[in-house]
Coordinates of C-alpha atoms in Angstrom, one line a residue:
Chain A
M163 CA 0.0 -0.1 0.0
D164 CA 1.1 3.5 -0.6
Q165 CA -0.4 6.8 0.0
E166 CA -0.3 10.2 -1.9
D167 CA -1.5 13.7 -0.7
I168 CA -3.4 15.4 -3.5
D169 CA -3.6 19.2 -2.8
D170 CA -7.2 20.5 -1.9
V171 CA -8.6 17.1 -2.8
G172 CA -7.7 14.5 -0.3
H173 CA -5.6 11.4 0.4
K174 CA -5.4 8.6 -2.2
Y175 CA -4.3 5.1 -1.3
H176 CA -3.1 2.5 -3.8
L177 CA -3.8 -0.9 -2.6
E178 CA -3.1 -4.5 -3.6
L179 CA -5.2 -7.0 -1.9
V180 CA -6.5 -10.5 -1.9
L181 CA -10.2 -11.2 -1.7
E182 CA -11.1 -14.4 0.3
D183 CA -14.3 -16.2 -0.2
V184 CA -16.1 -16.3 3.2
L185 CA -17.4 -19.8 2.4
D186 CA -14.2 -21.2 0.9
K187 CA -11.0 -19.9 2.4
D188 CA -8.8 -21.5 -0.3
S189 CA -10.6 -19.6 -3.0
T190 CA -9.0 -16.2 -3.5
V191 CA -8.9 -13.5 -6.0
N192 CA -6.2 -10.8 -6.3
C193 CA -7.5 -7.2 -6.5
T194 CA -6.0 -3.7 -7.0
A195 CA -7.8 -0.6 -5.9
E196 CA -7.4 3.1 -5.5
V197 CA -9.2 4.7 -2.7
L198 CA -9.6 8.5 -2.5
Y199 CA -10.7 10.1 0.8
H200 CA -12.0 13.6 0.2
L201 CA -10.6 16.5 2.2
A202 CA -13.3 19.1 2.0
N203 CA -16.4 17.3 2.8
K204 CA -16.3 14.4 5.2
S205 CA -19.8 13.4 4.5
I206 CA -18.8 12.2 1.0
A207 CA -18.0 8.6 0.7
P208 CA -14.5 7.8 -0.5
D209 CA -14.0 7.1 -4.2
V210 CA -13.1 3.6 -4.9
Q211 CA -11.8 2.2 -8.3
F212 CA -10.8 -1.4 -8.5
T213 CA -9.9 -4.2 -10.7
I214 CA -10.3 -7.9 -10.1
E215 CA -7.8 -10.1 -11.6
G216 CA -9.7 -13.3 -12.4
E217 CA -13.1 -14.6 -11.8
L218 CA -15.3 -14.7 -8.8
K219 CA -17.0 -18.0 -8.1
N220 CA -20.3 -18.6 -10.0
T221 CA -23.1 -18.8 -7.4
D222 CA -26.1 -19.1 -9.8
E223 CA -27.2 -22.4 -8.5
A224 CA -27.2 -21.5 -4.8
D225 CA -28.7 -18.1 -5.7
N226 CA -31.6 -19.8 -7.5
I227 CA -32.2 -22.2 -4.7
F228 CA -32.3 -19.5 -2.2
Y229 CA -34.6 -17.3 -4.3
N230 CA -37.1 -20.0 -5.0
R231 CA -37.1 -21.0 -1.4
I232 CA -37.9 -17.5 -0.1
K233 CA -40.5 -16.9 -2.9
S234 CA -42.3 -20.1 -2.0
L235 CA -42.7 -19.2 1.7
E236 CA -46.3 -18.7 2.7
K237 CA -45.4 -16.1 5.5
E238 CA -42.8 -13.6 5.2
L239 CA -39.5 -14.6 6.7
V240 CA -38.7 -13.0 10.2
A241 CA -35.5 -13.8 12.3
A242 CA -33.4 -12.3 15.0
N243 CA -29.9 -12.6 16.3
I244 CA -28.0 -14.0 13.4
P245 CA -25.5 -15.4 14.4
D246 CA -26.8 -16.2 17.9
S247 CA -24.7 -15.4 21.0
H248 CA -22.4 -18.4 20.5
G249 CA -21.7 -17.7 16.9
N250 CA -24.0 -20.3 15.4
V251 CA -26.1 -19.6 12.0
S252 CA -28.6 -22.2 11.1
P253 CA -28.2 -23.4 7.6
E254 CA -31.4 -21.9 6.4
M255 CA -30.3 -18.4 7.8
E256 CA -26.8 -18.6 6.1
P257 CA -27.9 -16.8 2.8
I258 CA -29.7 -14.1 4.9
H259 CA -26.4 -13.6 6.8
L260 CA -24.4 -13.5 3.6
L261 CA -26.7 -11.0 2.1
A262 CA -26.3 -8.8 5.2
W263 CA -22.6 -9.1 4.8
V264 CA -22.8 -7.8 1.3
A265 CA -25.3 -5.1 2.0
S266 CA -23.4 -3.9 5.0
G267 CA -20.2 -3.5 2.8
Y268 CA -22.1 -0.7 1.0
V269 CA -23.2 1.0 4.2
I270 CA -19.6 0.7 5.5
W271 CA -18.1 2.2 2.3
Q272 CA -20.5 5.0 2.4
N273 CA -19.7 6.0 6.0
S274 CA -16.0 5.2 6.2
T275 CA -13.3 7.9 6.7
E276 CA -9.6 7.4 7.2
N277 CA -10.2 7.1 10.9
T278 CA -12.8 4.4 11.0
K279 CA -12.9 0.7 10.7
F280 CA -16.3 -1.0 10.5
Q281 CA -17.4 -4.6 10.6
L282 CA -20.7 -6.3 10.6
A283 CA -21.0 -7.7 14.2
Q284 CA -24.6 -9.3 14.1
I285 CA -27.9 -9.1 12.5
K286 CA -30.2 -7.8 15.3
H287 CA -33.4 -8.6 13.4
V288 CA -34.5 -9.0 9.7
K289 CA -37.9 -9.3 8.2
Q290 CA -39.0 -9.9 4.7
V291 CA -41.3 -7.4 3.1
K292 CA -43.8 -8.7 0.3
R293 CA -43.3 -7.0 -3.0
S294 CA -45.4 -7.1 -6.2
D295 CA -42.3 -7.3 -8.4
E296 CA -39.6 -10.0 -8.9
Y297 CA -37.2 -8.7 -6.2
L298 CA -36.9 -10.0 -2.6
Q299 CA -37.0 -7.3 0.0
F300 CA -35.5 -7.5 3.5
D301 CA -35.5 -4.9 6.1
Y302 CA -32.5 -5.5 8.3
M303 CA -31.4 -4.0 11.6
I304 CA -27.7 -4.7 11.8
L305 CA -25.1 -3.9 14.4
L306 CA -21.8 -2.5 13.2
H307 CA -18.7 -2.7 15.3
E308 CA -16.3 0.4 14.9
M309 CA -12.9 -0.6 16.0
V310 CA -11.4 2.8 16.9
S311 CA -14.3 3.9 19.1
Q312 CA -15.2 0.3 20.0
E313 CA -18.9 1.4 19.5
I314 CA -21.7 -0.9 18.4
I315 CA -23.8 1.0 16.2
P316 CA -27.3 -0.1 15.1
W317 CA -28.1 0.5 11.5
Q318 CA -31.3 -0.1 9.7
M319 CA -31.1 -0.9 5.9
T320 CA -33.5 -2.0 3.2
V321 CA -32.1 -4.4 0.8
L322 CA -33.4 -5.6 -2.5
W323 CA -32.0 -8.6 -4.3
H324 CA -32.7 -10.7 -7.3
P325 CA -30.3 -13.5 -8.5
Q326 CA -30.0 -11.8 -11.9
H327 CA -29.9 -8.2 -10.8
G328 CA -27.8 -8.4 -7.8
V329 CA -28.1 -6.4 -4.5
Q330 CA -29.5 -2.8 -4.1
I331 CA -29.6 -0.9 -0.8
T332 CA -32.6 1.4 -1.2
Q333 CA -32.4 3.1 2.1
D334 CA -30.2 2.9 5.2
S335 CA -29.9 5.0 8.5
R336 CA -27.9 5.0 11.5
Q337 CA -30.0 4.5 14.6
P338 CA -29.5 5.8 18.2
K339 CA -27.4 3.5 20.5
H340 CA -30.3 1.7 22.1
A341 CA -32.5 1.5 19.1
S342 CA -32.0 -2.3 18.6
E343 CA -33.0 -3.3 22.2
Chain B
M97 CA -1.4 -80.1 16.7
I98 CA -3.9 -78.9 19.2
S99 CA -6.6 -76.9 17.8
Y100 CA -7.7 -73.9 19.7
K101 CA -9.9 -70.9 19.5
V102 CA -9.2 -67.4 21.1
L103 CA -12.1 -66.7 23.4
I104 CA -10.9 -63.4 24.9
P105 CA -8.4 -61.5 22.8
D106 CA -7.4 -59.1 25.4
V107 CA -8.0 -60.1 29.0
Q108 CA -6.4 -56.9 30.4
E109 CA -9.0 -54.8 28.5
L110 CA -11.9 -56.7 30.1
V111 CA -10.2 -56.5 33.5
D112 CA -9.8 -52.7 33.0
Q113 CA -13.5 -52.3 31.9
S114 CA -14.7 -54.4 35.0
M115 CA -12.7 -52.2 37.5
P116 CA -14.3 -49.0 38.8
R117 CA -12.8 -46.0 36.9
E118 CA -9.7 -45.5 38.9
R119 CA -7.9 -42.9 37.0
S120 CA -4.2 -42.7 36.8
S121 CA -2.9 -40.7 39.6
H122 CA -2.0 -37.9 37.1
R123 CA -5.5 -37.4 35.9
Q124 CA -5.4 -33.7 35.6
V125 CA -8.7 -32.1 34.4
P126 CA -12.3 -32.5 35.5
E127 CA -14.1 -35.1 33.5
G128 CA -16.7 -34.0 31.1
Y129 CA -15.9 -30.4 30.9
V130 CA -16.2 -29.2 27.3
Y131 CA -13.6 -26.8 26.3
T132 CA -14.9 -26.3 22.8
Q133 CA -18.0 -24.4 24.0
Y134 CA -18.4 -21.1 25.7
H135 CA -19.2 -21.3 29.4
P136 CA -21.2 -19.0 31.5
M137 CA -19.7 -17.5 34.7
E138 CA -21.3 -19.9 36.9
E139 CA -19.7 -22.9 35.2
I140 CA -16.3 -21.2 35.0
Y141 CA -16.5 -20.7 38.9
Q142 CA -17.3 -24.4 39.3
W143 CA -14.6 -25.3 36.9
M144 CA -12.0 -23.4 38.9
T145 CA -13.1 -25.3 42.0
Q146 CA -12.9 -28.5 40.3
I147 CA -9.6 -27.9 38.5
Q148 CA -8.0 -27.1 42.0
K149 CA -9.6 -30.1 43.6
S150 CA -8.3 -32.6 41.0
N151 CA -4.9 -31.1 40.7
S152 CA -4.2 -30.1 44.3
E153 CA -0.5 -30.9 44.0
L154 CA -0.1 -28.3 41.3
V155 CA -3.1 -25.8 41.2
T156 CA -4.4 -23.5 43.9
Q157 CA -7.2 -21.0 43.7
H158 CA -6.8 -17.6 45.3
Y159 CA -8.8 -14.6 46.2
L160 CA -7.9 -11.6 44.2
G161 CA -10.7 -9.0 44.9
K162 CA -14.4 -8.1 44.4
T163 CA -16.1 -6.6 41.4
I164 CA -18.3 -3.5 41.5
E165 CA -21.4 -5.8 41.8
N166 CA -19.5 -7.7 44.7
R167 CA -18.7 -10.8 42.9
T168 CA -15.5 -12.6 43.9
M169 CA -12.4 -12.6 41.5
Y170 CA -10.1 -15.7 41.8
Y171 CA -6.9 -16.5 40.0
L172 CA -5.4 -19.9 39.6
Q173 CA -1.8 -20.5 40.6
I174 CA 0.0 -23.3 38.7
S175 CA 2.9 -24.0 40.8
Q176 CA 5.2 -27.1 41.1
P177 CA 6.3 -27.8 44.6
S178 CA 10.0 -26.8 44.9
D179 CA 12.2 -25.1 47.4
K180 CA 13.7 -23.0 44.6
T181 CA 12.9 -19.3 44.2
K182 CA 10.7 -19.0 41.2
K183 CA 9.5 -16.2 39.0
I184 CA 6.0 -15.5 37.8
I185 CA 4.1 -15.4 34.4
W186 CA 0.8 -13.6 34.7
M187 CA -2.0 -14.1 32.2
D188 CA -5.5 -12.5 32.4
C189 CA -8.6 -13.1 30.1
G190 CA -11.9 -11.5 29.7
I191 CA -11.1 -7.9 30.7
H192 CA -13.6 -7.1 27.8
A193 CA -17.0 -8.8 28.4
R194 CA -17.9 -9.5 24.7
E195 CA -14.6 -11.2 23.8
W196 CA -15.7 -14.6 24.8
I197 CA -13.0 -16.5 23.0
S198 CA -10.7 -15.1 25.7
P199 CA -12.0 -16.8 28.8
A200 CA -12.2 -19.8 26.6
F201 CA -8.6 -19.7 25.9
C202 CA -7.5 -19.2 29.6
Q203 CA -9.4 -22.4 30.5
W204 CA -8.0 -24.3 27.6
F205 CA -4.5 -23.1 28.4
V206 CA -4.8 -24.3 32.1
K207 CA -6.1 -27.6 30.9
E208 CA -3.2 -28.0 28.3
I209 CA -0.6 -27.3 31.0
L210 CA -2.1 -29.8 33.4
Q211 CA -2.5 -32.4 30.9
N212 CA 0.9 -32.1 29.4
Y213 CA 3.3 -30.9 32.1
K214 CA 4.8 -34.3 32.6
S215 CA 5.1 -35.3 29.0
D216 CA 6.0 -32.1 27.4
P217 CA 9.7 -31.4 28.1
K218 CA 9.3 -27.7 27.4
I219 CA 6.4 -27.3 29.8
S220 CA 8.1 -29.4 32.5
R221 CA 11.3 -27.3 32.1
F222 CA 9.7 -23.9 32.5
L223 CA 7.5 -25.2 35.4
Q224 CA 10.7 -25.7 37.3
N225 CA 11.6 -22.1 37.3
L226 CA 8.2 -20.4 36.7
D227 CA 4.8 -20.2 38.4
L228 CA 1.8 -19.5 36.1
Y229 CA -0.9 -17.1 37.4
V230 CA -4.0 -17.2 35.4
L231 CA -7.1 -15.0 35.9
P232 CA -9.8 -16.6 33.7
V233 CA -12.3 -13.7 33.8
L234 CA -11.2 -10.2 34.8
N235 CA -14.5 -8.5 34.1
I236 CA -16.9 -10.9 35.6
D237 CA -19.9 -8.5 36.0
G238 CA -19.5 -7.5 32.3
Y239 CA -19.1 -11.2 31.2
I240 CA -22.4 -12.1 33.0
Y241 CA -24.1 -9.1 31.4
S242 CA -22.9 -10.2 28.0
W243 CA -24.6 -13.6 28.6
E244 CA -27.8 -12.4 30.0
K245 CA -28.6 -9.0 28.5
D246 CA -26.3 -7.7 25.8
R247 CA -24.0 -10.0 23.9
L248 CA -21.8 -7.2 22.8
W249 CA -21.3 -5.5 26.1
R250 CA -17.6 -4.5 26.6
K251 CA -17.0 -2.5 29.9
N252 CA -17.5 -3.3 33.5
R253 CA -20.9 -2.5 35.2
S254 CA -20.2 0.4 37.4
P255 CA -23.0 2.9 37.6
H256 CA -22.3 6.6 36.6
M257 CA -24.3 9.8 36.6
N258 CA -26.8 8.5 39.1
G259 CA -27.2 5.2 37.2
T260 CA -28.2 6.8 33.9
C261 CA -25.1 5.2 32.3
Y262 CA -23.1 2.1 33.0
G263 CA -19.6 0.8 32.6
T264 CA -15.9 1.8 32.5
D265 CA -13.5 0.4 29.9
L266 CA -11.2 -1.5 32.3
N267 CA -8.4 -1.4 29.7
R268 CA -8.3 2.4 29.8
N269 CA -8.6 2.5 33.5
F270 CA -5.0 1.6 34.6
N271 CA -2.6 4.2 35.8
S272 CA -0.4 4.6 32.6
S273 CA -0.8 8.0 31.0
W274 CA -4.4 7.7 32.2
G275 CA -7.0 9.7 30.3
S276 CA -4.5 11.0 27.8
I277 CA -5.3 9.5 24.3
G278 CA -7.7 7.1 22.8
V279 CA -10.3 7.5 25.6
S280 CA -13.5 9.2 26.4
Y281 CA -14.6 11.0 29.5
N282 CA -18.2 10.3 28.6
C283 CA -19.5 7.4 30.5
S284 CA -21.9 6.4 27.7
S285 CA -18.7 5.8 25.4
E286 CA -17.2 2.2 25.0
I287 CA -13.8 3.6 25.8
F288 CA -14.9 5.6 29.0
C289 CA -11.7 5.6 31.1
G290 CA -13.4 6.0 34.4
S291 CA -13.5 8.8 36.8
G292 CA -9.8 8.4 37.6
P293 CA -6.9 6.1 37.3
E294 CA -7.8 2.7 39.0
S295 CA -11.3 4.0 39.8
E296 CA -12.7 0.6 39.3
P297 CA -12.4 -2.2 41.9
E298 CA -11.5 -4.8 39.2
T299 CA -8.6 -2.7 38.1
R300 CA -7.4 -2.1 41.6
A301 CA -7.7 -5.8 42.4
V302 CA -5.3 -6.6 39.5
A303 CA -3.1 -3.6 39.9
Q304 CA -2.5 -4.0 43.6
F305 CA -1.8 -7.8 43.2
I306 CA 0.8 -7.1 40.4
E307 CA 2.3 -4.2 42.2
R308 CA 3.0 -6.4 45.2
K309 CA 4.5 -9.1 43.2
K310 CA 6.2 -7.1 40.5
S311 CA 9.8 -7.8 41.4
D312 CA 9.0 -11.6 40.6
I313 CA 6.8 -11.1 37.5
L314 CA 8.8 -11.5 34.3
C315 CA 5.9 -11.6 31.9
Y316 CA 2.4 -10.0 31.7
L317 CA -0.1 -11.4 29.1
T318 CA -3.5 -10.0 28.5
I319 CA -5.8 -11.8 26.1
H320 CA -8.4 -10.1 24.0
S321 CA -10.2 -10.5 20.6
Y322 CA -10.3 -9.7 17.7
G323 CA -8.0 -8.9 14.9
Q324 CA -5.1 -11.3 15.1
Y325 CA -2.3 -9.3 16.7
I326 CA 0.4 -9.7 19.2
L327 CA 0.8 -6.1 20.5
T328 CA 3.8 -4.7 22.4
P329 CA 3.9 -1.5 24.5
Y330 CA 2.9 1.3 24.1
G331 CA -0.5 2.4 23.2
S332 CA -0.2 5.8 24.8
T333 CA 3.0 6.8 22.7
T334 CA 4.8 5.9 19.6
K335 CA 8.0 6.1 21.5
P336 CA 9.4 2.5 21.7
P337 CA 10.1 0.9 25.1
S338 CA 13.7 0.3 26.0
N339 CA 13.6 -3.2 25.2
S340 CA 11.4 -2.9 22.0
E341 CA 13.8 -4.9 19.8
E342 CA 13.7 -7.9 22.2
L343 CA 10.0 -7.6 22.7
M344 CA 9.4 -7.8 18.9
H345 CA 11.9 -10.5 18.3
V346 CA 10.0 -12.7 20.9
A347 CA 6.5 -11.8 19.6
E348 CA 7.6 -12.7 16.0
E349 CA 8.8 -16.0 17.2
A350 CA 5.5 -16.6 19.0
A351 CA 3.5 -15.6 15.8
A352 CA 5.7 -17.9 13.8
A353 CA 4.9 -20.8 16.1
L354 CA 1.2 -19.9 16.0
M355 CA 1.1 -19.8 12.2
G356 CA 2.8 -23.3 12.1
K357 CA -0.3 -24.9 13.4
Y358 CA -3.0 -23.8 11.0
G359 CA -1.4 -21.1 8.9
T360 CA -3.1 -18.3 10.8
S361 CA -1.4 -15.0 10.2
Y362 CA -0.8 -12.6 13.1
K363 CA 0.5 -9.1 12.8
V364 CA 3.2 -8.1 15.3
G365 CA 4.0 -4.6 16.5
S366 CA 3.6 -1.7 19.0
T367 CA -0.1 -1.0 19.7
S368 CA 0.1 2.7 18.7
L369 CA 1.7 1.9 15.5
I370 CA -0.3 -1.0 14.1
L371 CA -3.7 -0.7 15.9
Y372 CA -4.5 2.5 17.4
S373 CA -3.5 4.8 20.3
N374 CA -4.9 4.1 23.8
S375 CA -4.0 5.1 27.2
G376 CA -4.6 3.4 30.7
S377 CA -4.2 -0.1 29.2
S378 CA -3.0 -2.8 31.5
R379 CA -0.3 -3.8 29.0
D380 CA 1.3 -0.3 29.1
W381 CA 0.9 -0.1 32.8
A382 CA 2.6 -3.5 33.4
H383 CA 5.5 -2.6 31.3
M384 CA 5.9 0.9 32.9
I385 CA 6.0 -0.5 36.5
G386 CA 9.0 -2.8 35.3
I387 CA 7.6 -6.0 33.9
P388 CA 9.8 -6.6 30.9
F389 CA 7.7 -8.8 28.7
S390 CA 4.3 -7.3 28.4
Y391 CA 1.9 -8.3 25.5
T392 CA -1.6 -8.0 24.4
F393 CA -3.0 -10.9 22.3
E394 CA -5.8 -10.2 20.0
L395 CA -7.1 -13.6 19.1
R396 CA -9.2 -14.7 15.9
D397 CA -10.5 -13.6 13.7
K398 CA -9.9 -10.6 11.5
G399 CA -13.6 -9.4 11.6
T400 CA -15.6 -11.9 9.6
H401 CA -17.2 -13.2 12.8
G402 CA -15.4 -10.8 15.2
F403 CA -16.6 -11.2 18.7
V404 CA -19.2 -13.9 18.0
L405 CA -16.6 -16.4 16.8
P406 CA -18.3 -19.7 16.0
P407 CA -17.6 -22.6 18.4
D408 CA -15.9 -24.7 15.8
Q409 CA -13.1 -22.1 15.9
I410 CA -12.5 -22.4 19.6
Q411 CA -10.4 -25.5 19.5
P412 CA -8.1 -24.3 16.7
T413 CA -7.8 -20.9 18.1
C414 CA -6.8 -22.2 21.4
E415 CA -4.4 -24.7 20.1
E416 CA -2.5 -22.2 18.0
T417 CA -2.5 -19.6 20.8
T418 CA -1.1 -22.1 23.3
L419 CA 1.9 -22.5 21.0
A420 CA 2.4 -18.8 20.8
V421 CA 2.1 -18.3 24.6
T422 CA 4.3 -21.2 25.5
T423 CA 7.0 -19.8 23.0
I424 CA 7.0 -16.6 25.0
I425 CA 7.2 -18.4 28.3
D426 CA 9.9 -20.6 27.0
Y427 CA 12.0 -17.7 25.9
V428 CA 11.6 -16.0 29.3
D429 CA 12.5 -19.2 31.0
Q430 CA 15.7 -19.6 28.9
K431 CA 16.7 -16.0 29.4
Y432 CA 16.3 -16.0 33.2
F433 CA 17.2 -19.5 33.9
P434 CA 19.8 -20.5 31.4
A435 CA 20.2 -24.3 31.1
G436 CA 23.0 -25.6 33.2
A437 CA 23.2 -22.5 35.4
V438 CA 22.7 -23.2 39.2
M439 CA 20.8 -20.6 41.0
L440 CA 22.5 -19.6 44.1
T441 CA 19.8 -19.9 46.6
S442 CA 20.0 -18.7 50.1
S443 CA 20.2 -22.1 51.5
S444 CA 23.0 -23.3 49.3
L445 CA 24.8 -20.0 50.0
G446 CA 24.4 -20.6 53.7
L447 CA 25.7 -24.1 53.4
S448 CA 28.9 -23.0 51.4
L449 CA 29.5 -20.3 54.0
C450 CA 29.5 -23.0 56.6
L451 CA 31.8 -25.3 54.7
I452 CA 34.2 -22.3 54.4
V453 CA 34.1 -21.7 58.1
V454 CA 34.7 -25.4 58.7
L455 CA 37.5 -25.7 56.3
T456 CA 39.1 -22.5 57.6
W457 CA 38.9 -23.7 61.0
T458 CA 40.4 -27.2 60.2
I459 CA 43.3 -25.6 58.3
S460 CA 44.1 -23.2 61.1

């Protein structure tokens, strides 16, 4: 990694990193990225440009199974505390957990500065919202851990997903500290 | 040729099975305790009592102090009977409530030592010179709160502002550049440093004990999660400690030993340089009062599961960490008790003085 200061614009970092598949630690992909943190306005998310060298694993089959399973539910899915206190995630909640990881990545990117380090700590609760279109919608309350302040921040996010169209976060908002209780 | 048929292939096995389960006299750990799960405080208290009972020749449980909610803090002393003067290795776990893997490690570590001290030459060698003091859960009130109310609770449970907010970050409460950097004075913050240095009873219990024993303590280890780091002093300044090179060298050896087990990669370095600045940490304090080898371990993982590390990672995490910790203890042992060297104890000194007197008298 190296860093350059760009006058009146901000700090730019050149990164070389390795992406690791959460489900398969041996499956890795090299990646290069440029990240620009803006000086002037701290509420603007950093600019990220990246290149992936190689292919990410194809997940079509698992995506379709999950999609069809949720679509066929008679009642909308509702769940809480994923993982549970001991770190367990039931197999049927695993895709819900993975989707929260991906979606929280967007929230983390949008809210990161040079002095923060966020991680998804836990899904406090999640509920599916019925839609008339082909998307699946999940309203999540997640808990983010910020390393420097050590705070646990509840964050509400609305996530749309479709196996062919990917993930969209249509709305997200930081909640007061005790909102999740 | 006489034809025959084997009716009982192994009589000894049958005999053994029919006998009441008389364990070998070196049975070290309580039966049935599952080290690959997280345990609530009540079970850890029972485990401590049990481990002392079934290892009375080696382990004793001692009172350390009281928490703010008046629970008793105990540490375990692992000490081989000997008339030699020994030095001390201190290790505490669970200063932060939500870091559940940390108390799990302290328990695993004690079990490993007790199971292997006779067969593992490294352990049996350092136990001749060193006593191990292990505090399995430092922040007991917080740990219980993380089981019963809020899994991600970090601090202790001291009330502030007339009970409108709770908890001091015990690892910002020690008397080392207290309150200067990487802390908050707001009691609702997760890094609230308390109303003053050692304002919390848990901090005082540990600090007063260590202060009393400091001339004998060679190594202070404090176990946290997560991030996969071995951190050296200081957090409160980027200025390196006087023995920084040696501290780094030993930590790197520990990280290499750890990696040898499952390939887990740990970063080694000074807290303020590779993690963040903080003041009032127990690690900084221990080094500042003169304990030469002072380290913070941040166990698995690097954030994927964070504090809520799945139970199937308890065993590998504890195994690899045990290797790192024993590497450090081994180094300290070799440094202060080099092989072959004979410690001149007061009794042997007294004896030689007597001999000199006798010899002198005979000659004259």
